[in-house]
Amino acid sequence: MMQTQTGNISSSGSGLGIPEAAPETPDILIVDDDPGMRTLLMSTLRRNGFRARGAADSQQMEECLASGRTDLLLLDVMLPGLNGFDICRALRQADDNIPIIMISARGEEADRVAGLELGADDYIAKPFGPSEVLARIRAVLRRGVRTGEQRPFRSKLLRFAGWTVDLPRRELRAPSGAIVTISGAEFDLLVSLLDNAQRVISREALLEMSRARIAGSSDRSIDVLISRLRRKLGDDGEPPLIRTIRGVGYMFVAEVSRH
């Protein structure tokens, strides 16, 4: 259970309704088969300025996704039918880049790594407090993957080995010109590497610079993100684009130009 008092929270309905809110307010979809947890999370989010909807399973989730904009998915791992891992895998295979924060009573490192490998942007283990949920949601939304938020950048485009990173649009384009699907955490990590090209960066520094606040410095989360980036960049040449510096961290070895 989330560590907070529920107060006067209505438990009627399935939680699929949307309260009055400004159009630019981020819309969060909570997928959890526990009606108490679902209602509590929705109440917490609404009190803190978010729009919030709830779904009990993958079918209700699909109905919610089809009915309107969703800026972030809070996805429980243990669900009836398709579980959270299956849903995350299906969304990423369909090239749906919606930010996903997985929530689970199982906080083992293997589960966190599995969620990241499937394309989740973050992972929260139960029990958790409302301040942690809000902080993680805000951190993921700051990446601007779905909200279209644009922040000032020193440059608009970064280019390397035929690839292009469009910073305002937060897009990665292959040498062929095709847009490559990339999660918020992957994008932030790639930009951090490009900003420090040809310099060795520790795992801890990369976690901090990319805002991938997923686990402590002993966690394998940064290695998982690096592995996912390498696959998407087709980084199997010699020399590789991202070099592992054993016992220290990583280095992006290609030259990077700014435009």
C-alpha positions as YAML, in Angstrom:
chain: A
units: angstrom
residues:
- id: 1
  name: MET
  ca: [0.00, 0.00, 0.00]
- id: 2
  name: MET
  ca: [1.09, 3.59, -0.58]
- id: 3
  name: GLN
  ca: [2.20, 5.15, 2.70]
- id: 4
  name: THR
  ca: [-0.32, 7.97, 3.11]
- id: 5
  name: GLN
  ca: [-3.79, 8.54, 4.49]
- id: 6
  name: THR
  ca: [-6.61, 8.27, 2.03]
- id: 7
  name: GLY
  ca: [-8.84, 10.93, 3.60]
- id: 8
  name: ASN
  ca: [-12.28, 11.37, 2.05]
- id: 9
  name: ILE
  ca: [-11.78, 9.60, -1.27]
- id: 10
  name: SER
  ca: [-14.73, 8.34, -3.26]
- id: 11
  name: SER
  ca: [-14.38, 4.72, -4.37]
- id: 12
  name: SER
  ca: [-17.33, 4.73, -6.74]
- id: 13
  name: GLY
  ca: [-16.92, 3.84, -10.41]
- id: 14
  name: SER
  ca: [-13.99, 2.36, -12.23]
- id: 15
  name: GLY
  ca: [-11.88, 5.50, -12.10]
- id: 16
  name: LEU
  ca: [-12.18, 6.14, -15.83]
- id: 17
  name: GLY
  ca: [-13.65, 9.66, -15.49]
- id: 18
  name: ILE
  ca: [-11.60, 12.83, -16.00]
- id: 19
  name: PRO
  ca: [-12.06, 15.93, -13.79]
- id: 20
  name: GLU
  ca: [-12.15, 19.46, -15.12]
- id: 21
  name: ALA
  ca: [-8.59, 20.59, -15.85]
- id: 22
  name: ALA
  ca: [-6.63, 22.90, -18.11]
- id: 23
  name: PRO
  ca: [-5.81, 21.43, -21.54]
- id: 24
  name: GLU
  ca: [-2.06, 21.60, -20.91]
- id: 25
  name: THR
  ca: [-2.29, 19.66, -17.64]
- id: 26
  name: PRO
  ca: [-0.39, 16.33, -17.93]
- id: 27
  name: ASP
  ca: [-2.69, 13.32, -18.17]
- id: 28
  name: ILE
  ca: [-1.58, 10.24, -16.21]
- id: 29
  name: LEU
  ca: [-3.10, 6.79, -16.74]
- id: 30
  name: ILE
  ca: [-2.83, 4.38, -13.79]
- id: 31
  name: VAL
  ca: [-3.10, 0.69, -14.65]
- id: 32
  name: ASP
  ca: [-3.58, -1.31, -11.45]
- id: 33
  name: ASP
  ca: [-6.11, -4.03, -10.61]
- id: 34
  name: ASP
  ca: [-6.27, -2.92, -6.95]
- id: 35
  name: PRO
  ca: [-9.19, -0.43, -6.84]
- id: 36
  name: GLY
  ca: [-7.99, 1.07, -3.54]
- id: 37
  name: MET
  ca: [-4.48, 1.74, -4.86]
- id: 38
  name: ARG
  ca: [-5.87, 3.02, -8.15]
- id: 39
  name: THR
  ca: [-8.23, 5.46, -6.43]
- id: 40
  name: LEU
  ca: [-5.55, 6.61, -3.99]
- id: 41
  name: LEU
  ca: [-3.06, 7.32, -6.75]
- id: 42
  name: MET
  ca: [-5.66, 9.20, -8.79]
- id: 43
  name: SER
  ca: [-6.62, 11.31, -5.77]
- id: 44
  name: THR
  ca: [-2.97, 12.11, -5.02]
- id: 45
  name: LEU
  ca: [-2.26, 13.12, -8.60]
- id: 46
  name: ARG
  ca: [-5.38, 15.27, -8.92]
- id: 47
  name: ARG
  ca: [-4.59, 17.10, -5.67]
- id: 48
  name: ASN
  ca: [-1.19, 17.93, -7.13]
- id: 49
  name: GLY
  ca: [-2.35, 19.38, -10.43]
- id: 50
  name: PHE
  ca: [-2.48, 16.36, -12.74]
- id: 51
  name: ARG
  ca: [-5.31, 14.82, -14.69]
- id: 52
  name: ALA
  ca: [-5.63, 11.16, -13.71]
- id: 53
  name: ARG
  ca: [-7.51, 8.16, -15.06]
- id: 54
  name: GLY
  ca: [-7.51, 4.55, -13.97]
- id: 55
  name: ALA
  ca: [-7.70, 1.14, -15.63]
- id: 56
  name: ALA
  ca: [-7.90, -2.29, -14.01]
- id: 57
  name: ASP
  ca: [-6.36, -4.32, -16.85]
- id: 58
  name: SER
  ca: [-4.93, -4.17, -20.36]
- id: 59
  name: GLN
  ca: [-8.37, -3.98, -22.01]
- id: 60
  name: GLN
  ca: [-9.43, -0.94, -19.98]
- id: 61
  name: MET
  ca: [-6.00, 0.56, -20.59]
- id: 62
  name: GLU
  ca: [-6.43, 0.28, -24.37]
- id: 63
  name: GLU
  ca: [-9.84, 1.95, -24.12]
- id: 64
  name: CYS
  ca: [-8.32, 4.83, -22.15]
- id: 65
  name: LEU
  ca: [-5.40, 5.23, -24.55]
- id: 66
  name: ALA
  ca: [-7.78, 5.31, -27.49]
- id: 67
  name: SER
  ca: [-10.10, 7.85, -25.87]
- id: 68
  name: GLY
  ca: [-7.68, 10.73, -25.47]
- id: 69
  name: ARG
  ca: [-4.18, 12.02, -24.83]
- id: 70
  name: THR
  ca: [-2.07, 10.20, -22.24]
- id: 71
  name: ASP
  ca: [1.24, 11.76, -21.19]
- id: 72
  name: LEU
  ca: [2.50, 8.99, -18.88]
- id: 73
  name: LEU
  ca: [1.57, 5.45, -17.85]
- id: 74
  name: LEU
  ca: [1.83, 4.24, -14.24]
- id: 75
  name: LEU
  ca: [1.85, 0.50, -14.87]
- id: 76
  name: ASP
  ca: [1.56, -2.17, -12.19]
- id: 77
  name: VAL
  ca: [3.51, -5.36, -12.90]
- id: 78
  name: MET
  ca: [1.04, -7.85, -11.39]
- id: 79
  name: LEU
  ca: [-2.13, -7.60, -13.47]
- id: 80
  name: PRO
  ca: [-4.78, -10.14, -14.53]
- id: 81
  name: GLY
  ca: [-4.33, -11.37, -18.09]
- id: 82
  name: LEU
  ca: [-1.42, -9.48, -19.64]
- id: 83
  name: ASN
  ca: [0.96, -8.44, -16.88]
- id: 84
  name: GLY
  ca: [2.85, -5.16, -16.79]
- id: 85
  name: PHE
  ca: [5.96, -6.60, -18.46]
- id: 86
  name: ASP
  ca: [3.85, -7.97, -21.33]
- id: 87
  name: ILE
  ca: [2.09, -4.63, -21.77]
- id: 88
  name: CYS
  ca: [5.35, -2.70, -21.76]
- id: 89
  name: ARG
  ca: [6.85, -5.07, -24.33]
- id: 90
  name: ALA
  ca: [3.79, -4.79, -26.58]
- id: 91
  name: LEU
  ca: [3.77, -0.98, -26.46]
- id: 92
  name: ARG
  ca: [7.44, -0.73, -27.33]
- id: 93
  name: GLN
  ca: [7.15, -3.30, -30.13]
- id: 94
  name: ALA
  ca: [4.34, -1.16, -31.54]
- id: 95
  name: ASP
  ca: [6.74, 1.85, -31.47]
- id: 96
  name: ASP
  ca: [4.58, 3.58, -28.84]
- id: 97
  name: ASN
  ca: [6.96, 5.93, -27.06]
- id: 98
  name: ILE
  ca: [4.64, 6.85, -24.18]
- id: 99
  name: PRO
  ca: [6.67, 7.23, -20.95]
- id: 100
  name: ILE
  ca: [6.15, 4.27, -18.63]
- id: 101
  name: ILE
  ca: [6.82, 4.06, -14.90]
- id: 102
  name: MET
  ca: [6.38, 0.51, -13.65]
- id: 103
  name: ILE
  ca: [5.18, -0.11, -10.07]
- id: 104
  name: SER
  ca: [5.51, -3.42, -8.28]
- id: 105
  name: ALA
  ca: [5.60, -5.08, -4.88]
- id: 106
  name: ARG
  ca: [8.70, -6.90, -6.16]
- id: 107
  name: GLY
  ca: [11.67, -4.60, -5.74]
- id: 108
  name: GLU
  ca: [14.44, -7.02, -6.66]
- id: 109
  name: GLU
  ca: [17.16, -5.73, -8.97]
- id: 110
  name: ALA
  ca: [16.33, -8.41, -11.56]
- id: 111
  name: ASP
  ca: [12.76, -7.08, -11.85]
- id: 112
  name: ARG
  ca: [13.94, -3.48, -12.19]
- id: 113
  name: VAL
  ca: [16.41, -4.48, -14.88]
- id: 114
  name: ALA
  ca: [13.75, -6.51, -16.70]
- id: 115
  name: GLY
  ca: [11.44, -3.51, -16.78]
- id: 116
  name: LEU
  ca: [14.19, -1.26, -18.13]
- id: 117
  name: GLU
  ca: [15.20, -3.77, -20.78]
- id: 118
  name: LEU
  ca: [11.62, -3.83, -22.02]
- id: 119
  name: GLY
  ca: [11.64, -0.05, -22.43]
- id: 120
  name: ALA
  ca: [10.25, 1.34, -19.15]
- id: 121
  name: ASP
  ca: [11.52, 4.80, -18.18]
- id: 122
  name: ASP
  ca: [11.48, 4.18, -14.43]
- id: 123
  name: TYR
  ca: [10.51, 1.57, -11.81]
- id: 124
  name: ILE
  ca: [9.04, 2.11, -8.33]
- id: 125
  name: ALA
  ca: [8.89, -0.63, -5.71]
- id: 126
  name: LYS
  ca: [6.02, -0.83, -3.20]
- id: 127
  name: PRO
  ca: [5.55, 0.42, -0.55]
- id: 128
  name: PHE
  ca: [6.11, 4.00, -1.67]
- id: 129
  name: GLY
  ca: [5.07, 7.43, -0.50]
- id: 130
  name: PRO
  ca: [3.19, 10.05, -2.52]
- id: 131
  name: SER
  ca: [6.21, 12.38, -2.65]
- id: 132
  name: GLU
  ca: [8.29, 9.68, -4.38]
- id: 133
  name: VAL
  ca: [5.60, 9.01, -6.99]
- id: 134
  name: LEU
  ca: [5.17, 12.71, -7.72]
- id: 135
  name: ALA
  ca: [8.93, 13.30, -7.96]
- id: 136
  name: ARG
  ca: [9.44, 10.43, -10.39]
- id: 137
  name: ILE
  ca: [6.48, 11.44, -12.56]
- id: 138
  name: ARG
  ca: [7.73, 15.02, -12.75]
- id: 139
  name: ALA
  ca: [11.26, 13.85, -13.58]
- id: 140
  name: VAL
  ca: [10.03, 11.70, -16.48]
- id: 141
  name: LEU
  ca: [7.69, 14.41, -17.78]
- id: 142
  name: ARG
  ca: [10.54, 16.93, -17.72]
- id: 143
  name: ARG
  ca: [12.11, 14.91, -20.49]
- id: 144
  name: GLY
  ca: [9.29, 16.23, -22.66]
- id: 145
  name: VAL
  ca: [8.83, 13.03, -24.69]
- id: 146
  name: ARG
  ca: [5.04, 13.30, -24.96]
- id: 147
  name: THR
  ca: [4.24, 16.81, -23.76]
- id: 148
  name: GLY
  ca: [6.15, 18.48, -26.60]
- id: 149
  name: GLU
  ca: [7.89, 20.72, -24.07]
- id: 150
  name: GLN
  ca: [10.82, 22.59, -25.58]
- id: 151
  name: ARG
  ca: [13.65, 24.02, -23.54]
- id: 152
  name: PRO
  ca: [16.49, 26.29, -24.68]
- id: 153
  name: PHE
  ca: [19.50, 24.45, -26.06]
- id: 154
  name: ARG
  ca: [22.94, 25.68, -27.08]
- id: 155
  name: SER
  ca: [22.44, 23.81, -30.36]
- id: 156
  name: LYS
  ca: [19.44, 22.33, -32.12]
- id: 157
  name: LEU
  ca: [21.11, 19.41, -33.86]
- id: 158
  name: LEU
  ca: [23.90, 17.02, -32.87]
- id: 159
  name: ARG
  ca: [25.43, 14.88, -35.62]
- id: 160
  name: PHE
  ca: [27.75, 11.88, -35.41]
- id: 161
  name: ALA
  ca: [28.64, 9.04, -37.81]
- id: 162
  name: GLY
  ca: [25.70, 9.92, -40.08]
- id: 163
  name: TRP
  ca: [23.21, 10.04, -37.19]
- id: 164
  name: THR
  ca: [21.30, 13.18, -36.15]
- id: 165
  name: VAL
  ca: [19.86, 14.07, -32.75]
- id: 166
  name: ASP
  ca: [17.18, 16.78, -32.95]
- id: 167
  name: LEU
  ca: [17.19, 18.33, -29.49]
- id: 168
  name: PRO
  ca: [14.02, 20.48, -29.59]
- id: 169
  name: ARG
  ca: [12.02, 17.61, -31.12]
- id: 170
  name: ARG
  ca: [13.82, 14.99, -29.01]
- id: 171
  name: GLU
  ca: [14.23, 12.76, -32.05]
- id: 172
  name: LEU
  ca: [16.97, 10.39, -33.17]
- id: 173
  name: ARG
  ca: [17.38, 10.00, -36.94]
- id: 174
  name: ALA
  ca: [19.33, 7.20, -38.57]
- id: 175
  name: PRO
  ca: [21.72, 7.86, -41.48]
- id: 176
  name: SER
  ca: [18.85, 6.81, -43.77]
- id: 177
  name: GLY
  ca: [16.72, 9.66, -42.39]
- id: 178
  name: ALA
  ca: [14.31, 7.32, -40.56]
- id: 179
  name: ILE
  ca: [13.26, 8.34, -37.05]
- id: 180
  name: VAL
  ca: [14.33, 5.73, -34.48]
- id: 181
  name: THR
  ca: [12.02, 5.13, -31.53]
- id: 182
  name: ILE
  ca: [13.83, 6.03, -28.32]
- id: 183
  name: SER
  ca: [12.61, 6.33, -24.74]
- id: 184
  name: GLY
  ca: [13.05, 9.41, -22.59]
- id: 185
  name: ALA
  ca: [15.76, 7.80, -20.47]
- id: 186
  name: GLU
  ca: [17.62, 6.59, -23.56]
- id: 187
  name: PHE
  ca: [17.45, 10.04, -25.16]
- id: 188
  name: ASP
  ca: [18.76, 11.80, -22.06]
- id: 189
  name: LEU
  ca: [21.57, 9.28, -21.73]
- id: 190
  name: LEU
  ca: [22.56, 9.67, -25.40]
- id: 191
  name: VAL
  ca: [22.64, 13.47, -25.13]
- id: 192
  name: SER
  ca: [24.79, 13.20, -22.00]
- id: 193
  name: LEU
  ca: [27.24, 10.98, -23.89]
- id: 194
  name: LEU
  ca: [27.31, 13.33, -26.89]
- id: 195
  name: ASP
  ca: [27.84, 16.38, -24.66]
- id: 196
  name: ASN
  ca: [30.90, 14.64, -23.25]
- id: 197
  name: ALA
  ca: [32.17, 12.92, -26.40]
- id: 198
  name: GLN
  ca: [35.69, 11.44, -26.21]
- id: 199
  name: ARG
  ca: [35.70, 11.75, -22.43]
- id: 200
  name: VAL
  ca: [35.35, 8.90, -19.93]
- id: 201
  name: ILE
  ca: [32.18, 9.26, -17.81]
- id: 202
  name: SER
  ca: [31.40, 7.17, -14.75]
- id: 203
  name: ARG
  ca: [28.11, 5.33, -14.39]
- id: 204
  name: GLU
  ca: [27.18, 7.54, -11.43]
- id: 205
  name: ALA
  ca: [27.81, 10.71, -13.43]
- id: 206
  name: LEU
  ca: [25.74, 9.40, -16.35]
- id: 207
  name: LEU
  ca: [22.84, 8.57, -14.05]
- id: 208
  name: GLU
  ca: [22.93, 12.08, -12.64]
- id: 209
  name: MET
  ca: [23.35, 13.87, -15.97]
- id: 210
  name: SER
  ca: [20.63, 11.88, -17.71]
- id: 211
  name: ARG
  ca: [18.20, 12.23, -14.78]
- id: 212
  name: ALA
  ca: [17.60, 8.46, -14.93]
- id: 213
  name: ARG
  ca: [16.84, 8.31, -11.22]
- id: 214
  name: ILE
  ca: [15.98, 4.64, -11.20]
- id: 215
  name: ALA
  ca: [18.23, 3.05, -8.61]
- id: 216
  name: GLY
  ca: [21.45, 3.50, -6.67]
- id: 217
  name: SER
  ca: [24.93, 3.57, -8.11]
- id: 218
  name: SER
  ca: [25.35, -0.18, -7.59]
- id: 219
  name: ASP
  ca: [22.38, -0.93, -9.85]
- id: 220
  name: ARG
  ca: [22.81, -2.19, -13.43]
- id: 221
  name: SER
  ca: [20.29, 0.30, -14.76]
- id: 222
  name: ILE
  ca: [22.84, 2.43, -16.62]
- id: 223
  name: ASP
  ca: [24.32, -0.70, -18.24]
- id: 224
  name: VAL
  ca: [20.84, -1.72, -19.42]
- id: 225
  name: LEU
  ca: [20.26, 1.71, -20.97]
- id: 226
  name: ILE
  ca: [23.66, 1.60, -22.68]
- id: 227
  name: SER
  ca: [22.84, -1.84, -24.08]
- id: 228
  name: ARG
  ca: [19.53, -0.59, -25.45]
- id: 229
  name: LEU
  ca: [21.24, 2.45, -27.02]
- id: 230
  name: ARG
  ca: [23.85, 0.25, -28.68]
- id: 231
  name: ARG
  ca: [21.18, -1.94, -30.23]
- id: 232
  name: LYS
  ca: [19.29, 1.04, -31.61]
- id: 233
  name: LEU
  ca: [22.48, 2.61, -32.98]
- id: 234
  name: GLY
  ca: [23.56, -0.69, -34.53]
- id: 235
  name: ASP
  ca: [26.76, -0.21, -32.57]
- id: 236
  name: ASP
  ca: [28.56, -3.42, -33.48]
- id: 237
  name: GLY
  ca: [31.40, -1.96, -35.52]
- id: 238
  name: GLU
  ca: [35.05, -1.47, -34.68]
- id: 239
  name: PRO
  ca: [35.74, 0.86, -33.05]
- id: 240
  name: PRO
  ca: [32.34, 1.01, -31.36]
- id: 241
  name: LEU
  ca: [30.51, 4.31, -30.92]
- id: 242
  name: ILE
  ca: [30.18, 3.70, -27.16]
- id: 243
  name: ARG
  ca: [33.25, 2.15, -25.56]
- id: 244
  name: THR
  ca: [33.12, 0.41, -22.19]
- id: 245
  name: ILE
  ca: [35.89, 1.52, -19.83]
- id: 246
  name: ARG
  ca: [36.10, -1.45, -17.51]
- id: 247
  name: GLY
  ca: [35.56, -0.61, -13.86]
- id: 248
  name: VAL
  ca: [34.90, 3.07, -14.60]
- id: 249
  name: GLY
  ca: [32.11, 3.79, -17.06]
- id: 250
  name: TYR
  ca: [31.73, 4.65, -20.74]
- id: 251
  name: MET
  ca: [33.09, 6.90, -23.46]
- id: 252
  name: PHE
  ca: [31.45, 8.08, -26.69]
- id: 253
  name: VAL
  ca: [34.30, 7.88, -29.19]
- id: 254
  name: ALA
  ca: [32.88, 9.37, -32.41]
- id: 255
  name: GLU
  ca: [33.26, 13.03, -33.31]
- id: 256
  name: VAL
  ca: [30.14, 15.11, -32.63]
- id: 257
  name: SER
  ca: [29.24, 18.28, -34.55]
- id: 258
  name: ARG
  ca: [26.72, 20.91, -33.41]
- id: 259
  name: HIS
  ca: [24.36, 22.87, -35.63]
...
